[in-house]
């Protein structure tokens, strides 16, 4: 590590003073470079703007859906479409292409996200996709095609299949893989395309010899089990969310001892927009604990205090409680206590994500204005504490547990990133565990108090340990987390679980921050670290954000090697 810091240690004192800005002198990234400062750190601001520009360019290039509608934005589509037409012409030599074929193929591409265009599938594959989607639409059941394909040179023993499926409802490969319940398969490549309730999946799997028939026989049942249509028990709410009706919870008391009855009874999965708009709304409460404005937007997420029973304190501002027979965690919001008038700000995109019912994202039930304690945020109770607590207790986390927790976290982050929402300040304290050790991403600031607009937000000064270099070095006033910075932080979470240590403990915050951002400083990986985790951490810490693996690739790697942890 010392060698990595040579470029830092030789800096003149004037630069060292500026480096203090990297760690947010006021403990808040947005306050790092004050416009009122008599000597603004122009050099670091310029470097930060360059980093911010690079990140913005990368986001634009990797998310064509968010680009404008001008000619530049449509050029890639035209190039791909031109190639498709040329290939179709080769299939119909010496004759004019049927108009219906052209229109159906074009409509097929328009019905799928831009990422489908970018893959540049062979025209025969495209026609297969069209047929499967038509079949799924006409039969109102998932359609699937299984084909044995040639494996890579030097492929390990097994048979490689390409599984192509289409469904009129949302489904995920992790859920389908769990439904298959076959330990003898591993995923080599996963491509899921989803838009407006339509799902097209192309998955390459390696099946151990002798299990081919078992694999094929279970595919149809697995598809049907994970793509069931939502029941009519739910009522549609604002923001595209669903909520269970009163009658759904009549037997909820049976689940007090650990069941997830309320979650599983919540109306199943309406389609979320991609990407989710980063919007929020405000709710104003007077000193008599009466909602004066914003109540219509909040709707059913405002829980009656009669529905929530506080059982015991779990901390200075937190409680264990019961909501409709389900054990819940309740956290008091600072500045929103009994007898105070206050205003809260609720992130609409986070509300949708945390209310969706994803098993790897903390379930949000609502807010409750409790008579004695003021406003409380009510979420699912995670009895296992945080991953940080687990590390403090056991020092090192066992390999099988590292693999399980990493896979859970990766699936939660992929779901968020797919909907255009990066996780802010990912670290081991924000990853929560249930009683069985299953992990989920904790509260990401869905409800915030905006009572004092000028108040500096609380920021953990040790947070630099997980932050990606482009976030540390970026312009604090404009830089934002991305899926790429989430991947970097994910690698740091794995390192902490493997070592049981805090990264950069021998360096001051300023030394470590400059080492990470400017000198490529990374933690030392223990020699006895499993190769799969070592390789994954190195990939996640790539100094070039666009070279880091996407979470779909990370999940594929983890699923493939998960069996080694059993």
PDB file of N, CA and C in Angstrom, residues 96-104:
ATOM      1  N   UNK A  96     -38.870 -10.269 -53.425  1.00  0.00           N
ATOM      2  CA  UNK A  96     -39.103  -9.105 -52.571  1.00  0.00           C
ATOM      3  C   UNK A  96     -39.529  -9.566 -51.177  1.00  0.00           C
ATOM      4  N   UNK A  97     -39.002  -8.901 -50.144  1.00  0.00           N
ATOM      5  CA  UNK A  97     -39.344  -9.281 -48.784  1.00  0.00           C
ATOM      6  C   UNK A  97     -40.830  -9.028 -48.540  1.00  0.00           C
ATOM      7  N   UNK A  98     -41.536  -9.991 -47.921  1.00  0.00           N
ATOM      8  CA  UNK A  98     -42.958  -9.784 -47.597  1.00  0.00           C
ATOM      9  C   UNK A  98     -43.146  -8.587 -46.664  1.00  0.00           C
ATOM     10  N   UNK A  99     -44.106  -7.751 -46.991  1.00  0.00           N
ATOM     11  CA  UNK A  99     -44.351  -6.563 -46.158  1.00  0.00           C
ATOM     12  C   UNK A  99     -44.699  -6.950 -44.725  1.00  0.00           C
ATOM     13  N   UNK A 100     -45.458  -8.045 -44.585  1.00  0.00           N
ATOM     14  CA  UNK A 100     -45.869  -8.462 -43.242  1.00  0.00           C
ATOM     15  C   UNK A 100     -44.662  -8.878 -42.411  1.00  0.00           C
ATOM     16  N   UNK A 101     -43.690  -9.543 -43.061  1.00  0.00           N
ATOM     17  CA  UNK A 101     -42.479  -9.945 -42.347  1.00  0.00           C
ATOM     18  C   UNK A 101     -41.714  -8.726 -41.857  1.00  0.00           C
ATOM     19  N   UNK A 102     -41.589  -7.722 -42.712  1.00  0.00           N
ATOM     20  CA  UNK A 102     -40.878  -6.494 -42.346  1.00  0.00           C
ATOM     21  C   UNK A 102     -41.575  -5.797 -41.186  1.00  0.00           C
ATOM     22  N   UNK A 103     -42.893  -5.627 -41.279  1.00  0.00           N
ATOM     23  CA  UNK A 103     -43.632  -4.901 -40.240  1.00  0.00           C
ATOM     24  C   UNK A 103     -43.617  -5.659 -38.914  1.00  0.00           C
ATOM     25  N   UNK A 104     -43.775  -6.993 -38.975  1.00  0.00           N
ATOM     26  CA  UNK A 104     -43.760  -7.776 -37.741  1.00  0.00           C
ATOM     27  C   UNK A 104     -42.395  -7.734 -37.065  1.00  0.00           C
TER      28      UNK A 104
END
